[in-house]
Amino acid sequence: MKKSDSFYGYSLILAFFMLFLAARSQLITDFYKTSCPNLMAIVRREVQNAIKIEMRMAASLLRLHFHDCFVNGCDASILLDVSDGEKFAGPNLNSVRGFDVVDNIKTSVESACPDVVSCADIVAIAARDSVLLSGGPTWKVLLGRRDALVANQSGANTGLPSPFDNLGNITLKFANVGLNLKDVVSLSGGHTIGLSRCLLFSNRLFNFTGTGTPDSTLDTIMLSDLQKICPVNGDANKTTFLDRNSNDLFDNNYFQNLLNGKGLLSSDQILFSSDEAKTTTQSLVQSYSTNSDLFFADFANSMIKMGSISPLTGSSGQIRKNCRVVNS
Ligand code: HEM
Ligand SMILES: *[C@@H]1O[C@H](CO)[C@@H](O)[C@H](O)[C@H]1NC(C)=O
Ligand SMILES: *[C@@H]1O[C@H](CO)[C@@H](O)[C@H](O)[C@H]1NC(C)=O
Ligand SMILES: *[C@@H]1O[C@H](CO)[C@@H](O)[C@H](O)[C@H]1NC(C)=O
Ligand SMILES: *[C@@H]1O[C@H](CO)[C@@H](O)[C@H](O)[C@H]1NC(C)=O
């Protein structure tokens, strides 16, 4: 055998090995079909119970999955109770919610199928169920994620989009985890449910970027409403609806709001009103505002993409027994 033949032989073996690795690292919908056949029903029931107590929990569980996936991938790293944890990073502290609900789901799942189902997969299923139970689309959740051994606080501080970012910054943060402009717009539609605190948009209300006047892209009636809810030196923790028309309902009103200057966060309104939007996101906002089916279909697709960011699979990571701590 010539040297070049053996080179090609090894290359072929290497290629097959890499294909095998790629296939193995792929998430699949049937991952727990035999190991935990009732998983879907258990999570659905627990999410239903949680939102019966507090409807906002649907929004909180959706956001929890987003904030998990953007930092080191969808690996439940956000759930870890460590002092340098992600839950204490700026975008998460006193902001991200739902940890107790995830604990309850995990307890029920563990009693049915111990040591089998990851916390990362539970969060992904809970996010899907939250959207569906709020009137939104559904999709088949890909499964087989494993749980991280570490959290990444600095990753959370730098990787998560801020409501004060411009569209270029937001687009870049999405691109850094493999998501495109369409994902930016469709996933921002998640703000069709849930609340935001005053401190995250009050900069728009009185003296926007040092102009001495409010953000001119904000509808004037909504502006005077918000000025009452969030007065200067008022309670920065006070909350109001991200989608004022239909706060608890997952629908495309969020996009209609943007056409009417009624986006709550600057990062919402710039998808339609900024100069950058004219050549990037504006037309898609317009399409979603008139075509709810298109929004639902794109949102579901983008959620599957977001849910597939850098999962730990195979023998990486672990199946945590308690979602808050790494197994001893
Ligand atoms: C595009 C960049 C994004 C920015 C700048 C952003 C920013 C924010 C901010 C500032 C809040 C309020 C937090 C607080 O009051 O403490 C919020 C809430 C929320 N976000 Fe986003 N977000 C973005 C994308 C997303 C995505 C991709 C999703 C999910 C698909 C999402 C889902 C939510 C939900 C559901 C809430 C309400 C949570 C609750 O009421 O507990 N957001 N977001
Ligand atoms: C934390 O996240 C940053 C930014 O994504 C990344 O460069 C770094 O490797 C991560 N660190 C750990 C320990 O995962
Ligand atoms: C955010 O945008 C500003 C202004 O365009 C720019 O100076 C800054 O570097 C951007 N930051 C990131 C992280 O892209
Ligand atoms: C608005 O903010 C700028 C910069 O912080 C400041 O110089 C200006 O005096 C403020 N204007 C008003 C009306 O408060
Ligand atoms: C907002 O709430 C957090 C948590 O309860 C608290 O630590 C913080 O001091 C509050 N901030 C303001 C401005 O009231």
PDB file of C-alpha atoms and ligand atoms in Angstrom, residues 56 58-60 62-63 66-67 70 94-95 97 161-163 170 174 184 187-188 190-191 193-197 200 239 242 265 267 299 303 306, ligand 1:
ATOM      1  CA  ARG A  56     -46.911  35.658  34.385  1.00  0.00           C
ATOM      2  CA  ALA A  58     -45.434  31.474  31.425  1.00  0.00           C
ATOM      3  CA  ALA A  59     -43.433  34.543  30.392  1.00  0.00           C
ATOM      4  CA  SER A  60     -40.834  33.931  33.070  1.00  0.00           C
ATOM      5  CA  LEU A  62     -39.892  31.346  28.349  1.00  0.00           C
ATOM      6  CA  ARG A  63     -37.296  33.946  29.289  1.00  0.00           C
ATOM      7  CA  PHE A  66     -33.589  32.175  26.449  1.00  0.00           C
ATOM      8  CA  HIS A  67     -31.190  33.327  29.181  1.00  0.00           C
ATOM      9  CA  PHE A  70     -27.437  32.414  25.248  1.00  0.00           C
ATOM     10  CA  ASN A  94     -33.843  40.332  40.542  1.00  0.00           C
ATOM     11  CA  SER A  95     -35.093  39.770  37.016  1.00  0.00           C
ATOM     12  CA  ARG A  97     -37.808  34.090  37.561  1.00  0.00           C
ATOM     13  CA  PRO A 161     -28.725  41.524  24.931  1.00  0.00           C
ATOM     14  CA  SER A 162     -29.519  44.709  26.867  1.00  0.00           C
ATOM     15  CA  PRO A 163     -32.600  46.868  26.320  1.00  0.00           C
ATOM     16  CA  ILE A 170     -28.309  43.017  19.471  1.00  0.00           C
ATOM     17  CA  PHE A 174     -27.553  36.836  18.324  1.00  0.00           C
ATOM     18  CA  VAL A 184     -33.885  38.522  16.278  1.00  0.00           C
ATOM     19  CA  LEU A 187     -37.862  35.834  19.078  1.00  0.00           C
ATOM     20  CA  SER A 188     -38.329  39.454  20.170  1.00  0.00           C
ATOM     21  CA  GLY A 190     -41.610  36.720  22.972  1.00  0.00           C
ATOM     22  CA  HIS A 191     -42.323  40.148  24.453  1.00  0.00           C
ATOM     23  CA  ILE A 193     -46.224  38.249  27.192  1.00  0.00           C
ATOM     24  CA  GLY A 194     -44.705  39.308  30.507  1.00  0.00           C
ATOM     25  CA  LEU A 195     -43.574  42.421  32.313  1.00  0.00           C
ATOM     26  CA  SER A 196     -40.666  44.820  32.520  1.00  0.00           C
ATOM     27  CA  ARG A 197     -39.444  46.993  35.375  1.00  0.00           C
ATOM     28  CA  LEU A 200     -35.232  49.169  31.906  1.00  0.00           C
ATOM     29  CA  THR A 239     -43.462  46.660  36.520  1.00  0.00           C
ATOM     30  CA  LEU A 242     -44.432  44.504  27.587  1.00  0.00           C
ATOM     31  CA  LEU A 265     -38.322  48.787  25.540  1.00  0.00           C
ATOM     32  CA  SER A 267     -34.774  47.382  22.018  1.00  0.00           C
ATOM     33  CA  PHE A 299     -41.156  31.868  16.187  1.00  0.00           C
ATOM     34  CA  MET A 303     -37.132  28.557  19.282  1.00  0.00           C
ATOM     35  CA  MET A 306     -32.233  28.771  19.996  1.00  0.00           C
TER      36      MET A 306
HETATM   37  C1  HEM B   1     -33.740  40.988  21.597  1.00  0.00           C
HETATM   38  C2  HEM B   1     -33.138  41.193  22.734  1.00  0.00           C
HETATM   39  C3  HEM B   1     -33.865  41.203  24.038  1.00  0.00           C
HETATM   40  C4  HEM B   1     -33.773  42.157  24.989  1.00  0.00           C
HETATM   41  C5  HEM B   1     -32.906  43.394  24.961  1.00  0.00           C
HETATM   42  C6  HEM B   1     -34.660  41.778  26.061  1.00  0.00           C
HETATM   43  C7  HEM B   1     -34.829  42.495  27.227  1.00  0.00           C
HETATM   44  C8  HEM B   1     -35.778  42.231  28.199  1.00  0.00           C
HETATM   45  C9  HEM B   1     -35.998  43.021  29.379  1.00  0.00           C
HETATM   46  C10 HEM B   1     -35.204  44.273  29.758  1.00  0.00           C
HETATM   47  C11 HEM B   1     -37.023  42.463  30.076  1.00  0.00           C
HETATM   48  C12 HEM B   1     -37.590  42.951  31.422  1.00  0.00           C
HETATM   49  C13 HEM B   1     -36.746  42.378  32.549  1.00  0.00           C
HETATM   50  C14 HEM B   1     -37.019  42.951  33.919  1.00  0.00           C
HETATM   51  O1  HEM B   1     -37.986  43.690  34.095  1.00  0.00           O
HETATM   52  O2  HEM B   1     -36.255  42.664  34.844  1.00  0.00           O
HETATM   53  C15 HEM B   1     -37.461  41.325  29.329  1.00  0.00           C
HETATM   54  C16 HEM B   1     -38.489  40.490  29.686  1.00  0.00           C
HETATM   55  C17 HEM B   1     -38.889  39.396  28.969  1.00  0.00           C
HETATM   56  N1  HEM B   1     -38.244  38.860  27.863  1.00  0.00           N
HETATM   57 FE1  HEM B   1     -36.797  39.743  26.784  1.00  0.00          FE
HETATM   58  N2  HEM B   1     -35.266  40.613  25.738  1.00  0.00           N
HETATM   59  C18 HEM B   1     -34.818  40.206  24.521  1.00  0.00           C
HETATM   60  C19 HEM B   1     -35.149  39.046  23.858  1.00  0.00           C
HETATM   61  C20 HEM B   1     -36.024  38.097  24.345  1.00  0.00           C
HETATM   62  C21 HEM B   1     -36.220  36.793  23.778  1.00  0.00           C
HETATM   63  C22 HEM B   1     -35.406  36.228  22.625  1.00  0.00           C
HETATM   64  C23 HEM B   1     -37.191  36.189  24.514  1.00  0.00           C
HETATM   65  C24 HEM B   1     -37.772  34.804  24.357  1.00  0.00           C
HETATM   66  C25 HEM B   1     -37.966  34.237  23.194  1.00  0.00           C
HETATM   67  C26 HEM B   1     -37.598  37.116  25.530  1.00  0.00           C
HETATM   68  C27 HEM B   1     -38.607  36.897  26.434  1.00  0.00           C
HETATM   69  C28 HEM B   1     -38.937  37.762  27.469  1.00  0.00           C
HETATM   70  C29 HEM B   1     -40.083  37.573  28.319  1.00  0.00           C
HETATM   71  C30 HEM B   1     -41.148  36.498  28.160  1.00  0.00           C
HETATM   72  C31 HEM B   1     -40.050  38.596  29.279  1.00  0.00           C
HETATM   73  C32 HEM B   1     -41.006  38.791  30.464  1.00  0.00           C
HETATM   74  C33 HEM B   1     -40.517  37.956  31.629  1.00  0.00           C
HETATM   75  C34 HEM B   1     -41.375  38.033  32.869  1.00  0.00           C
HETATM   76  O3  HEM B   1     -42.408  38.706  32.892  1.00  0.00           O
HETATM   77  O4  HEM B   1     -40.978  37.377  33.861  1.00  0.00           O
HETATM   78  N3  HEM B   1     -36.861  38.259  25.412  1.00  0.00           N
HETATM   79  N4  HEM B   1     -36.686  41.196  28.198  1.00  0.00           N
END
